[in-house]
Coordinates of C-alpha atoms and ligand atoms in Angstrom, one line a residue:
X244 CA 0.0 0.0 0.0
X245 CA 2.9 2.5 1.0
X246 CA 4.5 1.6 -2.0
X247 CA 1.7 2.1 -4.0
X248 CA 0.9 5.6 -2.3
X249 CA 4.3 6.3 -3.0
X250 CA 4.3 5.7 -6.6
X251 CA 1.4 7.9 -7.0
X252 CA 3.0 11.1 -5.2
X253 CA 6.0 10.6 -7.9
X254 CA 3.9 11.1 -10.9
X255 CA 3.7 14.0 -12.5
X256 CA 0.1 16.3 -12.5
X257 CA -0.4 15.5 -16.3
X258 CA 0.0 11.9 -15.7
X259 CA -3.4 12.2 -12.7
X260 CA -5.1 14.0 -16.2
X261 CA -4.3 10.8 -17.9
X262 CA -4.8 8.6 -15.2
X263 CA -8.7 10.4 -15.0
X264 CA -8.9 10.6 -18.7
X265 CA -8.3 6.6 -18.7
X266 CA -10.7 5.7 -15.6
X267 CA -13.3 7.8 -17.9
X268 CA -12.9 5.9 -21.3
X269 CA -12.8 3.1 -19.4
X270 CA -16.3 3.7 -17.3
X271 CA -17.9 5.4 -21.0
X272 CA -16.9 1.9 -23.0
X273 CA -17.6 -0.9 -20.4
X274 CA -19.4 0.2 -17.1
X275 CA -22.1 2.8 -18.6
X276 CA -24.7 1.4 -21.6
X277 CA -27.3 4.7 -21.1
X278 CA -25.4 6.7 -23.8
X279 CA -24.6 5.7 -27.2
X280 CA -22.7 8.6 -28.0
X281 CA -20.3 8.5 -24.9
X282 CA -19.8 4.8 -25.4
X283 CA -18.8 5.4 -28.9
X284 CA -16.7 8.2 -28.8
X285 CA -15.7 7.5 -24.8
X286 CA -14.4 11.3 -23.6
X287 CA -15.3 13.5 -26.2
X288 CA -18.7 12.2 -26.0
X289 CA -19.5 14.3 -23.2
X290 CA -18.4 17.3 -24.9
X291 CA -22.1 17.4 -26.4
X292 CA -24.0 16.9 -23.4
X293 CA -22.3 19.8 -22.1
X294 CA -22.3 21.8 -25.2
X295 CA -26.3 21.2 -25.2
X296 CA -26.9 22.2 -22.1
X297 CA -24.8 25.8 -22.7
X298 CA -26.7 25.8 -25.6
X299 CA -29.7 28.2 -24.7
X300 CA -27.2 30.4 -22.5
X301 CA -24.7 30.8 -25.3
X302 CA -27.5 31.3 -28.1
X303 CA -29.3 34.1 -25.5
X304 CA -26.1 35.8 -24.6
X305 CA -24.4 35.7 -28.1
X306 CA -26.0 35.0 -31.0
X307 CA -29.6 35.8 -31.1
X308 CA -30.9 38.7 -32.3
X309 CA -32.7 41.4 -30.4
X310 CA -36.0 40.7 -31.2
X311 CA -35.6 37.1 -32.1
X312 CA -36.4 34.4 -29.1
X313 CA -39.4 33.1 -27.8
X314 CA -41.7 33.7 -25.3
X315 CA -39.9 37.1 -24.8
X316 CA -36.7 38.8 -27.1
X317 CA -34.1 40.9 -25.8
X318 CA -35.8 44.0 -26.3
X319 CA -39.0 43.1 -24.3
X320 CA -37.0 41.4 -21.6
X321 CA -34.3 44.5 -20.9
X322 CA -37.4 47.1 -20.8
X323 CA -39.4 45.3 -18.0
X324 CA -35.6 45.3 -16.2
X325 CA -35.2 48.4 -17.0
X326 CA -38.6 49.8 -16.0
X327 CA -38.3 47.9 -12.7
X328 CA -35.2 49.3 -12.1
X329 CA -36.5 52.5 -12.6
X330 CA -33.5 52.8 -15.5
X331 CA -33.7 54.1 -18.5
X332 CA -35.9 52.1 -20.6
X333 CA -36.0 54.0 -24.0
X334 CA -34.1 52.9 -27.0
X335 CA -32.4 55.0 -29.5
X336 CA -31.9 55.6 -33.0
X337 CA -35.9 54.3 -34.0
X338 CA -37.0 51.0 -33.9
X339 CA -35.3 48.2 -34.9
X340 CA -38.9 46.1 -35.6
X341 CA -40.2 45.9 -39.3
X342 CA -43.3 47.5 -38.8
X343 CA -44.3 46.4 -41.9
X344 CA -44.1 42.9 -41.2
X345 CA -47.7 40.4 -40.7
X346 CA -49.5 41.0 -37.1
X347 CA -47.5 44.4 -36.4
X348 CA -49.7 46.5 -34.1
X349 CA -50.1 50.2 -34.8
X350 CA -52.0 52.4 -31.9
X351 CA -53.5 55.6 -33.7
X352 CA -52.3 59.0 -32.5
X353 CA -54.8 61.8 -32.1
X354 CA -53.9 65.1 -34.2
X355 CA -54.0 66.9 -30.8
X356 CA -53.6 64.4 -27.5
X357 CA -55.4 64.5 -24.2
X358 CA -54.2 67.2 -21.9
X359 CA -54.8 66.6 -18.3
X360 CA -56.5 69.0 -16.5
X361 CA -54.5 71.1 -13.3
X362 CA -56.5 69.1 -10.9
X363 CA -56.7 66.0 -12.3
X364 CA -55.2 63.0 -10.2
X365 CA -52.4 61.8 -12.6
X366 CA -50.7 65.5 -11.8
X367 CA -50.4 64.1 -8.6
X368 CA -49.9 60.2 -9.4
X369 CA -48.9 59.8 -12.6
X370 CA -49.2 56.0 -12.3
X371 CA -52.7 56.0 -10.9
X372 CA -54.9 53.6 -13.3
X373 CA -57.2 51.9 -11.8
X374 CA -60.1 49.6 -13.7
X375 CA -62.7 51.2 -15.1
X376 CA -65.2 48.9 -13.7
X377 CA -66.2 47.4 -10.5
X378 CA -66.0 43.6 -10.3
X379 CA -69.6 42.3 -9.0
X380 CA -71.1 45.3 -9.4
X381 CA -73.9 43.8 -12.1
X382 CA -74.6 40.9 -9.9
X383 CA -75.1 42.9 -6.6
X384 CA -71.9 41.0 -4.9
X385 CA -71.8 42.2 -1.1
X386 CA -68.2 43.3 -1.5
X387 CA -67.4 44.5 -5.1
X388 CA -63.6 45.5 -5.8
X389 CA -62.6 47.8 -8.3
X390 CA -59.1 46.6 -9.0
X391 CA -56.6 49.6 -8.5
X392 CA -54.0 49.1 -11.0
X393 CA -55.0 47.9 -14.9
X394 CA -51.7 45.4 -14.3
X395 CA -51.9 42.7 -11.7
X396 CA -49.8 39.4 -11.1
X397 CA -51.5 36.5 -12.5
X398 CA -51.8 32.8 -10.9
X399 CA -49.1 31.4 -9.6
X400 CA -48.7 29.2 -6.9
X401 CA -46.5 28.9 -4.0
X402 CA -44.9 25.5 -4.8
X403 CA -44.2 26.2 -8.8
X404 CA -42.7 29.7 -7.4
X405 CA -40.4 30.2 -4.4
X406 CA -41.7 31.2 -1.3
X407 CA -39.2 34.7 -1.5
X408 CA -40.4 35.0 -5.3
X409 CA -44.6 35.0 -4.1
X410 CA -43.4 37.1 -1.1
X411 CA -42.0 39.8 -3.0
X412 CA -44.8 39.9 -5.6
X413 CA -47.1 40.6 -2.5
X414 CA -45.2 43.2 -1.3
X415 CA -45.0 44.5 -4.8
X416 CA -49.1 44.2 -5.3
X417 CA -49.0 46.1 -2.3
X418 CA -46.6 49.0 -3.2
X419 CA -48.4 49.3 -6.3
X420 CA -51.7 49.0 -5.5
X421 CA -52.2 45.7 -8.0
X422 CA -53.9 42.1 -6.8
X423 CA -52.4 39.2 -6.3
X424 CA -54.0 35.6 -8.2
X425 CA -52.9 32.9 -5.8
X426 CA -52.8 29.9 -8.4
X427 CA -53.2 26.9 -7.8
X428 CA -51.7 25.7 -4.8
X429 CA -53.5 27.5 -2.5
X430 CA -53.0 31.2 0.1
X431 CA -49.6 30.7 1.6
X432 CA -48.4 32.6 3.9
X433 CA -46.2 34.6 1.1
X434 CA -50.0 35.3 -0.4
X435 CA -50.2 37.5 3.3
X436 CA -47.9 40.1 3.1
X437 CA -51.0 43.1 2.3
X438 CA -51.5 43.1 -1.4
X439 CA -54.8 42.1 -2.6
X440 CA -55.4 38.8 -3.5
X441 CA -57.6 36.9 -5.9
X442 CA -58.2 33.4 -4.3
X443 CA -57.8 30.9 -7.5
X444 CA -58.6 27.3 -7.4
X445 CA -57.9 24.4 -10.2
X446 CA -59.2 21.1 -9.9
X447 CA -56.9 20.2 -6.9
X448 CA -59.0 22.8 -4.7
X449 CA -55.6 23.0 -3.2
X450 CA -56.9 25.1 0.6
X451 CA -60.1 24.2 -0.1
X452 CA -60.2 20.8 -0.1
X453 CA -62.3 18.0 1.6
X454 CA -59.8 14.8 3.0
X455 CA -60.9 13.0 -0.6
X456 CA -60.3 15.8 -2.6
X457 CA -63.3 17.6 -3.9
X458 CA -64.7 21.4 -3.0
X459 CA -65.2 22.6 0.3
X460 CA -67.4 25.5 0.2
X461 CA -67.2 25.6 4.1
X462 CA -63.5 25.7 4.0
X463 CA -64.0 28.3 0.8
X464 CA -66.0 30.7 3.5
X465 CA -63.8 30.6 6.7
X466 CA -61.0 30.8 4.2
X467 CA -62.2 34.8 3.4
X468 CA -63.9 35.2 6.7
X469 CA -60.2 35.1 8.0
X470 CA -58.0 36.6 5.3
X471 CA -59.8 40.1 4.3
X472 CA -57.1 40.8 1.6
X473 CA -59.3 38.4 -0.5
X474 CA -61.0 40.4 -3.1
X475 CA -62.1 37.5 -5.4
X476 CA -62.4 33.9 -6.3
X477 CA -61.0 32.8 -9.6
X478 CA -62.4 28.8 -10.3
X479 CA -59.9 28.1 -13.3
X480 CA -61.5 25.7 -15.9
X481 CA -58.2 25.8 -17.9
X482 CA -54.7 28.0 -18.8
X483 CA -53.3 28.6 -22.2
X484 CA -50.5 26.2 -21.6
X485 CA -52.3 23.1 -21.2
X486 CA -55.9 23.1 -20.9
X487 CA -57.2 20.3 -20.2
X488 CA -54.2 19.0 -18.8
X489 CA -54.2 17.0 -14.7
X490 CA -51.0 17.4 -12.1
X491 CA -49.3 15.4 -10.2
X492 CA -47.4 16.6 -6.8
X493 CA -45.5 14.0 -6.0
X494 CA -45.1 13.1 -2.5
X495 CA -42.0 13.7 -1.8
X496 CA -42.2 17.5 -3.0
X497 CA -44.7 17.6 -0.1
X498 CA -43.3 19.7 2.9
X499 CA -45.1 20.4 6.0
X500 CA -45.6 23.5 4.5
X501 CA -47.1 22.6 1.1
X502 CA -49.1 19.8 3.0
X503 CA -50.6 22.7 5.5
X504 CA -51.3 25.1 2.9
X505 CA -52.4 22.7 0.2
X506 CA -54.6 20.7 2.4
X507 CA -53.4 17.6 1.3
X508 CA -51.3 14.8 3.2
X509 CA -47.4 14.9 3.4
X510 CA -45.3 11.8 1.7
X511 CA -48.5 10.7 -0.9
X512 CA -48.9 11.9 -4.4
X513 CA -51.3 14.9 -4.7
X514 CA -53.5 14.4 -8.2
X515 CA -54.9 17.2 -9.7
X516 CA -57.5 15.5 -12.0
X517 CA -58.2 16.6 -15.7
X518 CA -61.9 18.0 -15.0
X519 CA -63.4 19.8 -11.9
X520 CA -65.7 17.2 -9.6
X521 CA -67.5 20.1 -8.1
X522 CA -69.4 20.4 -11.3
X523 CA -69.8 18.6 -14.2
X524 CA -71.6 20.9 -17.0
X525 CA -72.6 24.4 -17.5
X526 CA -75.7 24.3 -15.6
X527 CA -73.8 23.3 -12.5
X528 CA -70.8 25.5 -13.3
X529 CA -73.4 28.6 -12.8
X530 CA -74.2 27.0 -9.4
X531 CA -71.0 26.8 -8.0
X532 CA -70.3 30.3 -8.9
X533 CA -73.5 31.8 -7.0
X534 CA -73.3 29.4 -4.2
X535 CA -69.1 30.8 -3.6
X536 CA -70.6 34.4 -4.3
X537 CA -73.6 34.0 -2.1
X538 CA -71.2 32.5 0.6
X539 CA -68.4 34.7 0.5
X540 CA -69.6 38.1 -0.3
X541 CA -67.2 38.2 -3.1
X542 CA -67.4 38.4 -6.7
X543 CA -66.2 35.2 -8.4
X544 CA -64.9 34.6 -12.3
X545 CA -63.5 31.5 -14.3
X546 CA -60.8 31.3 -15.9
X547 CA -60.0 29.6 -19.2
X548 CA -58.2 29.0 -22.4
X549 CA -60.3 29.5 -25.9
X550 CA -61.2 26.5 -27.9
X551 CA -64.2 25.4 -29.4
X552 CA -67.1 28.0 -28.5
X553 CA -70.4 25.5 -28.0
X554 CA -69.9 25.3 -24.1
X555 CA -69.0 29.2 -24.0
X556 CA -72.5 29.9 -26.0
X557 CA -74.5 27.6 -23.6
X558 CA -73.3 29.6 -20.8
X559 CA -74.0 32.9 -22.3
X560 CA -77.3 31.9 -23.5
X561 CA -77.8 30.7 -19.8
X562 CA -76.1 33.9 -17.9
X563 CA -79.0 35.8 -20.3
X564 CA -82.1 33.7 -19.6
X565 CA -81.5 33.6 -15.9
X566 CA -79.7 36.9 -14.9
X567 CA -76.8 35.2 -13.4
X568 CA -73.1 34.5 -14.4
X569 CA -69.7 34.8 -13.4
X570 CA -68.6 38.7 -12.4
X571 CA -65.4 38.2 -14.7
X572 CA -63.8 36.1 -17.0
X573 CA -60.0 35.7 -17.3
X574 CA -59.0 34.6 -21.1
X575 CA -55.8 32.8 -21.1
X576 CA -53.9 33.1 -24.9
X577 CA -52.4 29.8 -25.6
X578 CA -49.2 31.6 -25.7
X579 CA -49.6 31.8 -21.7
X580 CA -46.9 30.0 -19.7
X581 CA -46.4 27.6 -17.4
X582 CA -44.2 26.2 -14.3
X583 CA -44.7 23.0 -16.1
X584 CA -46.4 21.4 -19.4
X585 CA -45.9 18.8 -22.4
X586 CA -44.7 20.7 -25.3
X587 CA -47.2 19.2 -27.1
X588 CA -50.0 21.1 -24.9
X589 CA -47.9 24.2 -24.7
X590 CA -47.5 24.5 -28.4
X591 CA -50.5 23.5 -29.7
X592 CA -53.9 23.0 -27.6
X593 CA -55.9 26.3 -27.6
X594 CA -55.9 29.4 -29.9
X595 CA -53.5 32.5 -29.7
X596 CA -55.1 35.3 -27.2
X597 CA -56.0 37.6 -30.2
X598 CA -58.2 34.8 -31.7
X599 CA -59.7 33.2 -28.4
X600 CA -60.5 36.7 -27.0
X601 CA -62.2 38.0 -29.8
X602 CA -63.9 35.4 -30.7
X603 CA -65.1 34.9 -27.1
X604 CA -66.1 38.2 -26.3
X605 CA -67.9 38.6 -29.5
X606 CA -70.1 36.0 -28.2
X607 CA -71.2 37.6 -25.2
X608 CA -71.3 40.9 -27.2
X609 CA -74.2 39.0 -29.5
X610 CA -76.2 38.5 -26.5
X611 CA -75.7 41.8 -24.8
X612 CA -74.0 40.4 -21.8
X613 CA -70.4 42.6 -22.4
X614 CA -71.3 45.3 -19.6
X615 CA -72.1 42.8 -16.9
X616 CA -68.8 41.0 -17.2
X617 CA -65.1 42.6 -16.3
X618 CA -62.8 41.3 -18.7
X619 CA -59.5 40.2 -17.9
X620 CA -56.6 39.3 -20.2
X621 CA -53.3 37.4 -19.9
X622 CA -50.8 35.8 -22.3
X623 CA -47.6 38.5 -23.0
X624 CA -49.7 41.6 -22.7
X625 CA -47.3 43.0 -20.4
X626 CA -46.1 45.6 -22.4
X627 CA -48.0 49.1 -23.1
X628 CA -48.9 49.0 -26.7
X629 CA -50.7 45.1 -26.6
X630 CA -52.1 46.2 -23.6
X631 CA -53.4 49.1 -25.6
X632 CA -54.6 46.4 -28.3
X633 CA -56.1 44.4 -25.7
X634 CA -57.9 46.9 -24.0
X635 CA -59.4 48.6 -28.0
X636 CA -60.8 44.9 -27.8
X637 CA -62.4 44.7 -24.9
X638 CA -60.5 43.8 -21.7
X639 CA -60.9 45.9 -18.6
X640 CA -58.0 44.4 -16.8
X641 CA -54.5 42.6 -17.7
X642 CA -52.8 39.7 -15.5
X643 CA -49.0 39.3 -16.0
X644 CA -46.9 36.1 -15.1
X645 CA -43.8 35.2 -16.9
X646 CA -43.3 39.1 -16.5
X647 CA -43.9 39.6 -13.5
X648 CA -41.2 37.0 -12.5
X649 CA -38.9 39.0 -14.9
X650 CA -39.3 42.3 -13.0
X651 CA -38.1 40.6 -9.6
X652 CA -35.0 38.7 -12.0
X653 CA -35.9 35.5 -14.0
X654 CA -33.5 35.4 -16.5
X655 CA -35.9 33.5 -18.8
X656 CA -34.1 30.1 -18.5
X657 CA -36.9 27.9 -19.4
X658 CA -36.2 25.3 -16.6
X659 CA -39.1 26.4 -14.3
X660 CA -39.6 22.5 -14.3
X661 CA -36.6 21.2 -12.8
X662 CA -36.3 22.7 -9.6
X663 CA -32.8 24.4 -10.4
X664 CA -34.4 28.2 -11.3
X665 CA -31.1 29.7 -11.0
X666 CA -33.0 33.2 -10.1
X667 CA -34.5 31.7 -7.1
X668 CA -38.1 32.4 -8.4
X669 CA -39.3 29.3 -10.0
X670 CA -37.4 26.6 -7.2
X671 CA -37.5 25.2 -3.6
X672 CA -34.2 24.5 -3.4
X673 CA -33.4 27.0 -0.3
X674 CA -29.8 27.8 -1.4
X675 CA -31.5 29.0 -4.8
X676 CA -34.0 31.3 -3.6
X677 CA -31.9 32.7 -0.7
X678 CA -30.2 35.0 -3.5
X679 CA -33.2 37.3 -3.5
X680 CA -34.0 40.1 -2.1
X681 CA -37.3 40.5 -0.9
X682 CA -37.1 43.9 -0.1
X683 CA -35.4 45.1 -3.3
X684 CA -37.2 42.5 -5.8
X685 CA -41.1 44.1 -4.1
X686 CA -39.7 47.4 -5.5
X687 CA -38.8 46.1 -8.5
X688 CA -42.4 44.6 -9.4
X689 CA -43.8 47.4 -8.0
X690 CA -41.8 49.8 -10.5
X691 CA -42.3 47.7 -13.6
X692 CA -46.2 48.0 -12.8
X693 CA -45.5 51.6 -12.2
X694 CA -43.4 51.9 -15.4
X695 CA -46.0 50.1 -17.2
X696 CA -49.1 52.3 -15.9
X697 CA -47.1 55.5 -16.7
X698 CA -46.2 54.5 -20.1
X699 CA -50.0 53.2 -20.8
X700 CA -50.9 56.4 -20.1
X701 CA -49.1 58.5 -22.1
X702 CA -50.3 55.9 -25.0
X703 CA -53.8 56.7 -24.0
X704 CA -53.4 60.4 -23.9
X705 CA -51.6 60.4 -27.5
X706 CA -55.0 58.1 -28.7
X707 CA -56.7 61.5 -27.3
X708 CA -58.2 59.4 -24.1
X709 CA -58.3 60.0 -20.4
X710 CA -58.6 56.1 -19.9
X711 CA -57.4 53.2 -21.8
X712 CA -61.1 51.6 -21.2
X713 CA -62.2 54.2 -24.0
X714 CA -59.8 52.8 -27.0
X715 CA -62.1 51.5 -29.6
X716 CA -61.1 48.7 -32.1
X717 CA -61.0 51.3 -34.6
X718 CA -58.0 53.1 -32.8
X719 CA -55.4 50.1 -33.2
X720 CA -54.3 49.0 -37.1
X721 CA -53.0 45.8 -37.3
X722 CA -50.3 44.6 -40.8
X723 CA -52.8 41.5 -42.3
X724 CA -51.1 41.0 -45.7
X725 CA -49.1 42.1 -48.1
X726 CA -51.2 43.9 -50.8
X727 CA -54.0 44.7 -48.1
X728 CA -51.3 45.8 -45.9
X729 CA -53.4 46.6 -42.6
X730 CA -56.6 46.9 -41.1
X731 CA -58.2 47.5 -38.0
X732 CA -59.3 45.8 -35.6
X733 CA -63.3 46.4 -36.2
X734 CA -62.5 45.1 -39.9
X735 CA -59.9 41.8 -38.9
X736 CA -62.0 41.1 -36.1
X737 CA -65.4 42.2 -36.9
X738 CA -67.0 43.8 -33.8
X739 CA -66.8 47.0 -32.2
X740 CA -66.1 46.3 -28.2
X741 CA -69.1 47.9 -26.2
X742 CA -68.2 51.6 -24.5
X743 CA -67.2 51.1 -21.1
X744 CA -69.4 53.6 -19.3
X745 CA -66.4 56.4 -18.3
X746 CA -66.9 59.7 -16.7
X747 CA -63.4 60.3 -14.9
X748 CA -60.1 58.9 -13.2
X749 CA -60.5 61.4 -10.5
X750 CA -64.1 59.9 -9.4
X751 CA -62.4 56.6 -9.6
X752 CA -60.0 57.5 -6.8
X753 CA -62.9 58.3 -4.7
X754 CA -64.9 54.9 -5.2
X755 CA -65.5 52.9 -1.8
X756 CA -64.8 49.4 -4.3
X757 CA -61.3 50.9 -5.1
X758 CA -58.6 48.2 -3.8
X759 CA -55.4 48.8 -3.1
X760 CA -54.5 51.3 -0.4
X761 CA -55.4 54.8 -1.6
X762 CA -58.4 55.1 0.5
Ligands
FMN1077 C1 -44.6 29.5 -13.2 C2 -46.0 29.7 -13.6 C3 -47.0 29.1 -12.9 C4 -48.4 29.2 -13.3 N1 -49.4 28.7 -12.5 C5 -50.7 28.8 -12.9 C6 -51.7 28.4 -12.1 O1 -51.5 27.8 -11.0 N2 -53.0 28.5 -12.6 C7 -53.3 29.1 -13.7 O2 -54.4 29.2 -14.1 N3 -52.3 29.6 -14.5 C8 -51.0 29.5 -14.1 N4 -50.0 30.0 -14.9 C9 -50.4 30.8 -16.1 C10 -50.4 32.3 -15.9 O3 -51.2 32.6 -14.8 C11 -50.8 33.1 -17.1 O4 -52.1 32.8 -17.4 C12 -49.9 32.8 -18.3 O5 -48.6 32.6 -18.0 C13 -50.0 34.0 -19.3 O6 -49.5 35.2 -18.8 P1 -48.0 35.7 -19.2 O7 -47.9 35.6 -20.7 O8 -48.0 37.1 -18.6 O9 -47.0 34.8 -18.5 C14 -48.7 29.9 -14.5 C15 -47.6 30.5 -15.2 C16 -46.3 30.4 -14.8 C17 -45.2 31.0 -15.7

């Protein structure tokens, strides 16, 4: 043994390269039979494992283009950093965007914009925009909420996000007078921090569960009797990333905390089924919803990704003959993200936002049912001008996720599903999320919803509005084709969105629904 030891402290350091080079070969030809490639070419073979897994890093860093990846470019990315930094987020020189190219948006400019008068409110707050209408209002809920900000944080639980990522985006709803959507997994204590909260429930009923997992409309009421920050319930019937699609928690993800929170038993395998058990058509659907609103107080919506339209037209048809209906509905575009999905559901099941929207909210426009609904819209509308398209076609508020979790540091590294987010925001792993900064990441969302508000604004005011609520479909061209080169949105889409009723952002500030704390 000495002897042996002894040899080894002789050698030289190249010769313990070789020596590790040889053990490698040796392990890639005869002890390993998983990989093909390192068994045939022992060594260099890992070369392209490693190589791959750069890949995305080297490609984002060095050789795409500004306005070239997916879900969001360079461009897009550095402005929500920059606006929740508070930096300067303008870019010189003119755009860099062919504006001529298919499905560029164009917002018309008034000849002469809006002036604000000397005592309106956005002297004082330039970032005050609250929505123009008051969720539960047409339904008589008791406790109606008129969101405060046009830009909220859309579901996402604590479990697929890090409990410092959902803490700061409360403390950011609450700096900026936005809501918080819970997601799925139920109101964590990171839910708590004093933002307002939508309460959102999937098929789990993850917090509102009965021991065999189905709806708990007695656990639903203490749930708001106890946490007042609860504004609304959201029941989601599906998301743009995979409607239609169950979840599995697998026991061991489970912590004490997860398990108290979640409602569900630590160690066994949480299943989040395909379909809803608390109802099973339409009909039922509309009970839920009244029984939750008549329980709680609050308003309640769904939530869902656009498909086909027959089980959408049975429940307009049936919110018309009976007076009833859900106080908002959240449309999902199927370019919405996800903590985790099949890329076959991610890419394919469900239609773009600008096609589900429209075609969904020209159904309930048929029937006359547009006013009595507040519309809310998600999938990469986190940037003023879509919002500004989204808005001329009829939504009243916006929910943003993927950039939301940009404005408190996701780098956008697509690995929300391994548990190694190396931001800290879409992990467990404590070492991971101990990088943020709760604190200084709340500012951050907080500015970028700021930032975004201020910059809406000025949009709205060069359309020659007070409010974005009053853009019309006929105030935002859109590039169809070539030799018809644009259009607008009345003529692609073929409706005009019904007038919000509008009289002034200084009356909002003085409504007793307004959320957030400016009262
Ligand atoms: C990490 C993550 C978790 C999500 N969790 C939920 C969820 O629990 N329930 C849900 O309805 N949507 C969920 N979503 C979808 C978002 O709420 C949102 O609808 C979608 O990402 C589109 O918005 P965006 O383009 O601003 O990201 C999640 C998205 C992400 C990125």
């Amino acid at each position: 043994m000495e002897s042996v030891l002894q040899t080894l402290g002789a050698l030289p350091w190249w010769a313990y390269i070789l020596l590790f080079l040889a053990l490698l070969a040796f392990r890639d030809i005869f002890l390993q039979r998983a990989h093909t490639i390192t068994h045939n070419f022992p060594i260099v073979g890992h070369l392209r494992y490693w190589l791959e897994s750069i890949g995305p890093e080297m490609r984002q860093y060095f050789v795409a283009n500004n306005r070239e990846e997916l879900p969001f470019n360079r461009i897009e990315r550095g402005w929500i950093y920059a606006s929740a930094k508070k930096e300067n987020n303008y870019e010189g020189f003119g755009t860099d965007r062919d504006i001529y190219a298919h499905q560029h948006i164009f917002v018309k400019n008034a000849m002469i914009g809006y002036q604000l008068p000397s005592n309106h409110i956005n002297q004082k707050d330039p970032y005050f925009l609250p929505c123009a209408k008051v969720i539960g209002a047409y339904n008589k809920r008791k406790k109606p909420f008129r969101p405060a900000s046009v830009i909220n944080v859309s579901a996402m639980s604590f479990g697929s996000l890090s409990a410092a990522a959902v803490e700061s985006m409360n403390h950011g709803v609450r700096l900026s007078g936005a809501y918080h959507n819970t997601g799925e997994g139920g109101l964590s204590p990171y839910h708590k921090k004093g933002g307002d909260v939508v309460f959102h429930f999937g098929t789990g009923y993850f917090g509102v569960r009965t021991p065999d997992g189905n709806f708990s409309l007695e656990k639903m009421k203490q749930l708001v009797e106890k946490n007042p920050s609860i504004k609304a319930i959201e029941i989601k019937l599906s998301q743009g990333a995979k409607p239609g699609k169950g979840g599995v928690l697998p026991g061991a993800k489970i912590t004490k905390e997860i398990a108290e929170i979640r409602h569900v038993e630590m160690g066994k395998d949480v299943l989040s089924p395909a379909t809803h058990k608390a109802f099973r058509n339409i009909p039922e659907l509309l009970q839920l919803i009244e029984s939750i609103a008549e329980a709680t107080g609050l308003p309640v919506g769904i939530k869902g990704a656009i498909g086909k339209l027959d089980q959408w037209q049975e429940l307009a048809d049936l919110m018309k003959e009976t007076g009833k209906g859900p106080d908002f509905i959240t449309v999902d575009g199927g370019e919405g993200g996800t903590g985790a999905a099949p890329p076959s559901f991610a890419d394919h099941v469900s239609l773009p936002w600008t096609y589900g929207f429209s075609s969904l909210y020209r159904l309930f426009l048929e029937r006359g049912l547009t006013e009595r609904i507040v519309f809310i819209g998600s999938g990469k509308l986190g940037f003023p001008a879509k919002a500004a398209m989204a808005f001329a076609m009829g939504v009243d508020v916006i929910n943003v996720a993927r950039e939301a979790m940009m404005s408190i540091g996701c780098i956008q590294a697509q690995i929300c599903h391994t548990n190694r987010c190396p931001a800290g925001v879409a992990t467990q792993s404590k070492w991971l999320q101990s990088g943020i900064n709760v604190p200084l990441k709340s500012e951050r969302l907080a500015q970028y919803f700021k930032s975004f508000r201020k910059e809406f604004l000025e949009i709205t005011h060069a359309a020659g509005y007070e409010h974005p609520c009053q853009f019309t479909m006929e105030d935002i061209q859109v590039n169809v084709d070539d030799d018809y080169l644009s259009s607008d949105l009345k003529s692609v889409y073929g409706y005009q969105k019904t007038a919000v009723p509008f009289t002034s952002l200084n009356e909002f500030y003085n409504c007793i629904h307004l959320g957030g704390k400016y009262q």
